[in-house]
mmCIF file of C-alpha atoms in Angstrom:
data_model
loop_
_atom_site.group_PDB
_atom_site.id
_atom_site.type_symbol
_atom_site.label_atom_id
_atom_site.label_comp_id
_atom_site.label_asym_id
_atom_site.label_seq_id
_atom_site.Cartn_x
_atom_site.Cartn_y
_atom_site.Cartn_z
ATOM 1 C CA MET A 80 -11.782 -14.399 -9.796
ATOM 2 C CA THR A 81 -11.367 -14.811 -6.047
ATOM 3 C CA GLN A 82 -12.766 -12.386 -3.483
ATOM 4 C CA ASP A 83 -9.217 -11.299 -2.612
ATOM 5 C CA GLU A 84 -8.590 -10.447 -6.279
ATOM 6 C CA ILE A 85 -11.830 -8.445 -6.518
ATOM 7 C CA LEU A 86 -10.904 -6.452 -3.403
ATOM 8 C CA ILE A 87 -7.312 -5.901 -4.565
ATOM 9 C CA LYS A 88 -8.705 -4.586 -7.866
ATOM 10 C CA ARG A 89 -10.568 -1.919 -5.873
ATOM 11 C CA CYS A 90 -7.295 -0.915 -4.180
ATOM 12 C CA ILE A 91 -5.665 -0.670 -7.603
ATOM 13 C CA GLU A 92 -8.532 1.547 -8.831
ATOM 14 C CA LEU A 93 -8.106 3.825 -5.807
ATOM 15 C CA ALA A 94 -4.360 4.014 -6.448
ATOM 16 C CA ILE A 95 -4.884 5.128 -10.044
ATOM 17 C CA ILE A 96 -7.507 7.677 -8.958
ATOM 18 C CA SER A 97 -5.034 9.052 -6.409
ATOM 19 C CA GLY A 98 -2.276 9.269 -9.009
ATOM 20 C CA LYS A 99 -4.496 11.064 -11.490
ATOM 21 C CA LYS A 100 -5.263 13.634 -8.766
ATOM 22 C CA GLY A 101 -1.544 14.429 -8.582
ATOM 23 C CA TYR A 102 -0.575 12.233 -5.658
ATOM 24 C CA ASN A 103 1.457 9.071 -5.430
ATOM 25 C CA THR A 104 -0.409 5.918 -6.440
ATOM 26 C CA PHE A 105 -1.626 3.922 -3.467
ATOM 27 C CA GLY A 106 -5.045 2.731 -2.370
ATOM 28 C CA ALA A 107 -6.355 0.769 0.610
ATOM 29 C CA ILE A 108 -9.662 -0.551 1.926
ATOM 30 C CA LEU A 109 -10.988 -1.914 5.220
ATOM 31 C CA VAL A 110 -13.063 -5.070 4.806
ATOM 32 C CA HIS A 111 -15.282 -6.956 7.241
ATOM 33 C CA ASN A 112 -16.894 -10.238 6.191
ATOM 34 C CA GLY A 113 -16.304 -9.393 2.523
ATOM 35 C CA ASN A 114 -17.863 -5.926 2.756
ATOM 36 C CA ILE A 115 -15.879 -2.736 2.157
ATOM 37 C CA LEU A 116 -16.360 -0.430 5.150
ATOM 38 C CA GLU A 117 -13.845 2.328 4.411
ATOM 39 C CA GLU A 118 -11.554 3.375 1.573
ATOM 40 C CA GLY A 119 -8.302 5.317 1.651
ATOM 41 C CA GLU A 120 -6.414 7.101 -1.095
ATOM 42 C CA ASN A 121 -2.920 8.482 -0.974
ATOM 43 C CA THR A 122 -2.764 12.241 -0.385
ATOM 44 C CA GLU A 123 0.993 12.586 -0.393
ATOM 45 C CA GLY A 124 2.611 14.080 -3.466
ATOM 46 C CA ILE A 125 6.179 14.359 -4.558
ATOM 47 C CA THR A 126 6.587 17.947 -3.358
ATOM 48 C CA LYS A 127 4.482 17.789 -0.195
ATOM 49 C CA GLU A 128 6.211 17.294 3.126
ATOM 50 C CA THR A 129 3.118 15.751 4.713
ATOM 51 C CA PHE A 130 2.440 12.118 5.509
ATOM 52 C CA GLY A 131 -0.615 10.959 3.612
ATOM 53 C CA HIS A 132 -0.252 7.283 2.770
ATOM 54 C CA ALA A 133 -3.445 5.487 1.734
ATOM 55 C CA GLU A 134 -3.277 2.971 4.595
ATOM 56 C CA PHE A 135 -2.694 5.691 7.171
ATOM 57 C CA ASN A 136 -5.578 7.762 5.777
ATOM 58 C CA LEU A 137 -7.754 4.644 5.917
ATOM 59 C CA ILE A 138 -6.838 3.945 9.544
ATOM 60 C CA HIS A 139 -7.478 7.594 10.439
ATOM 61 C CA LYS A 140 -11.077 7.138 9.211
ATOM 62 C CA CYS A 141 -11.481 4.137 11.530
ATOM 63 C CA VAL A 142 -10.287 5.747 14.754
ATOM 64 C CA GLY A 143 -13.236 6.261 17.082
ATOM 65 C CA ASN A 144 -15.702 4.666 14.674
ATOM 66 C CA TYR A 145 -15.127 0.962 15.317
ATOM 67 C CA THR A 146 -14.369 -1.040 18.448
ATOM 68 C CA ASN A 147 -11.080 -2.860 18.897
ATOM 69 C CA ASP A 148 -12.888 -6.212 18.897
ATOM 70 C CA PHE A 149 -14.616 -5.378 15.616
ATOM 71 C CA LEU A 150 -11.390 -4.178 13.968
ATOM 72 C CA SER A 151 -9.616 -7.377 14.995
ATOM 73 C CA GLU A 152 -12.053 -9.174 12.664
ATOM 74 C CA CYS A 153 -11.310 -6.830 9.742
ATOM 75 C CA ILE A 154 -8.786 -7.083 6.918
ATOM 76 C CA VAL A 155 -6.854 -4.253 5.305
ATOM 77 C CA TYR A 156 -6.367 -4.656 1.564
ATOM 78 C CA THR A 157 -3.757 -2.459 -0.075
ATOM 79 C CA SER A 158 -2.287 -1.866 -3.501
ATOM 80 C CA THR A 159 1.297 -2.190 -2.187
ATOM 81 C CA TYR A 160 3.013 -3.824 0.772
ATOM 82 C CA PRO A 161 2.637 -1.166 3.496
ATOM 83 C CA CYS A 162 5.516 0.869 4.875
ATOM 84 C CA VAL A 163 6.511 0.548 8.528
ATOM 85 C CA LYS A 164 4.539 3.657 9.594
ATOM 86 C CA CYS A 165 1.359 2.280 8.056
ATOM 87 C CA LEU A 166 1.950 -1.186 9.487
ATOM 88 C CA MET A 167 2.315 0.319 12.943
ATOM 89 C CA ALA A 168 -0.931 2.284 12.500
ATOM 90 C CA ILE A 169 -2.776 -0.809 11.283
ATOM 91 C CA GLY A 170 -1.382 -2.908 14.130
ATOM 92 C CA SER A 171 -2.219 -0.252 16.706
ATOM 93 C CA LEU A 172 -5.918 -0.753 15.962
ATOM 94 C CA GLY A 173 -5.657 -4.507 16.445
ATOM 95 C CA ILE A 174 -6.097 -5.423 12.777
ATOM 96 C CA LYS A 175 -4.304 -8.712 12.304
ATOM 97 C CA LYS A 176 -4.457 -9.348 8.564
ATOM 98 C CA ILE A 177 -3.244 -7.437 5.512
ATOM 99 C CA VAL A 178 -3.646 -8.489 1.885
ATOM 100 C CA TYR A 179 -1.483 -6.653 -0.662
ATOM 101 C CA SER A 180 -0.868 -6.529 -4.408
ATOM 102 C CA VAL A 181 2.718 -5.359 -4.985
ATOM 103 C CA SER A 182 5.424 -7.059 -2.926
ATOM 104 C CA GLN A 183 8.076 -5.248 -0.953
ATOM 105 C CA ILE A 184 10.745 -6.651 -3.318
ATOM 106 C CA ASN A 185 9.112 -5.351 -6.505
ATOM 107 C CA PHE A 186 8.151 -2.018 -4.974
ATOM 108 C CA LYS A 187 11.828 -1.394 -4.241
ATOM 109 C CA LEU A 188 12.486 -1.557 -8.016
ATOM 110 C CA ILE A 189 10.596 1.704 -8.587
ATOM 111 C CA GLN A 190 12.151 3.520 -5.632
ATOM 112 C CA PRO A 191 14.994 5.945 -6.460
ATOM 113 C CA PHE A 192 16.861 5.035 -3.265
ATOM 114 C CA LYS A 193 18.220 1.907 -1.658
ATOM 115 C CA SER A 194 16.440 0.446 1.316
ATOM 116 C CA PRO A 195 16.718 -2.892 3.070
ATOM 117 C CA LEU A 196 14.137 -5.651 2.919
ATOM 118 C CA VAL A 197 12.639 -6.039 6.371
ATOM 119 C CA ASP A 198 10.513 -8.876 7.713
ATOM 120 C CA TYR A 199 8.006 -6.516 9.314
ATOM 121 C CA PRO A 200 5.672 -9.239 10.630
ATOM 122 C CA ALA A 201 8.640 -10.713 12.554
ATOM 123 C CA VAL A 202 9.547 -7.279 13.958
ATOM 124 C CA LEU A 203 5.940 -6.647 14.970
ATOM 125 C CA LYS A 204 5.781 -10.077 16.603
ATOM 126 C CA LEU A 205 8.743 -9.115 18.802
ATOM 127 C CA MET A 206 6.588 -6.216 20.010
ATOM 128 C CA GLY A 207 3.637 -8.516 20.714
ATOM 129 C CA VAL A 208 1.666 -7.652 17.557
ATOM 130 C CA GLU A 209 0.542 -10.585 15.417
ATOM 131 C CA MET A 210 0.205 -9.644 11.743
ATOM 132 C CA GLU A 211 -0.575 -11.955 8.835
ATOM 133 C CA MET A 212 0.594 -10.639 5.465
ATOM 134 C CA ILE A 213 -0.913 -12.233 2.361
ATOM 135 C CA GLY A 214 0.358 -11.475 -1.111
ATOM 136 C CA PRO A 215 1.336 -10.581 -3.657
ATOM 137 C CA ILE A 216 -2.041 -10.763 -5.406
ATOM 138 C CA LEU A 217 -2.433 -9.492 -8.987
ATOM 139 C CA GLU A 218 1.067 -8.047 -8.697
ATOM 140 C CA GLU A 219 1.599 -7.429 -12.415
ATOM 141 C CA GLU A 220 -1.606 -5.390 -12.534
ATOM 142 C CA GLY A 221 -0.670 -3.648 -9.290
ATOM 143 C CA LEU A 222 2.718 -2.585 -10.646
ATOM 144 C CA LYS A 223 1.046 -0.770 -13.544
ATOM 145 C CA VAL A 224 -0.501 1.829 -11.203
ATOM 146 C CA TYR A 225 2.867 3.550 -10.718
ATOM 147 C CA SER A 226 2.649 4.763 -14.328
ATOM 148 C CA TYR A 227 -0.054 7.203 -13.172
ATOM 149 C CA ARG A 228 1.745 8.757 -10.235
ATOM 150 C CA PHE A 229 1.817 12.480 -9.543
ATOM 151 C CA GLY A 230 -0.793 13.414 -12.149
ATOM 152 C CA LYS A 231 1.108 12.375 -15.241
ATOM 153 C CA TYR A 232 1.465 9.140 -17.169
ATOM 154 C CA GLN A 233 4.930 7.620 -17.499
ATOM 155 C CA PRO A 234 5.576 4.147 -18.945
ATOM 156 C CA MET A 235 6.729 1.612 -16.365
ATOM 157 C CA ASP A 236 9.942 0.771 -18.252
ATOM 158 C CA GLU A 237 11.001 4.443 -17.987
ATOM 159 C CA ILE A 238 10.235 4.511 -14.265
ATOM 160 C CA LEU A 239 12.274 1.348 -13.663
ATOM 161 C CA GLU A 240 15.182 2.694 -15.729
ATOM 162 C CA GLU A 241 15.235 6.080 -13.959
ATOM 163 C CA SER A 242 14.949 4.503 -10.514
ATOM 164 C CA ALA A 243 17.773 2.047 -11.216
ATOM 165 C CA ALA A 244 20.018 4.882 -12.447
ATOM 166 C CA LEU A 245 19.348 6.915 -9.286
ATOM 167 C CA ARG A 246 20.026 3.901 -7.049
ATOM 168 C CA ASN A 247 23.268 3.192 -8.923
ATOM 169 C CA LYS A 248 24.463 6.773 -8.294
ATOM 170 C CA GLN A 249 24.361 5.957 -4.583
ATOM 171 C CA ASP A 250 27.144 3.373 -4.950
#
């Protein structure tokens, strides 16, 4: 097992822990030279109107605790390709590398709404932010975490079926 796989497994564990607490299933860690410095769990549930993504919560822990130069040497590992808000937060601290488990394409399969695929690193580059995105890593294992979302277990095939039906209603 590679170091990236070991670190992604920790993100997957955090995602399941978050889901079992009643939140959505995402986890993220900040790594420097192979060492985990900070961990973030999702604190956003289906009924809450607050923003609590794992990556954003992770970045919030870093603000004021690490220098920009130090953070530029760090890597964010995450259970799922980050959303644009989280990417902006990560980029704002000068972190230049993200490693993820579940790809943007496969994450869209569990979403109940349609959304476009966006090349976020290219968009960030236009704004002068260099971001390297590496993944998917252990994607099949990463996809399984969504079965634990919001404090209840639901088989992945049911989630995919329900999400597809909701997306099809939008046509």
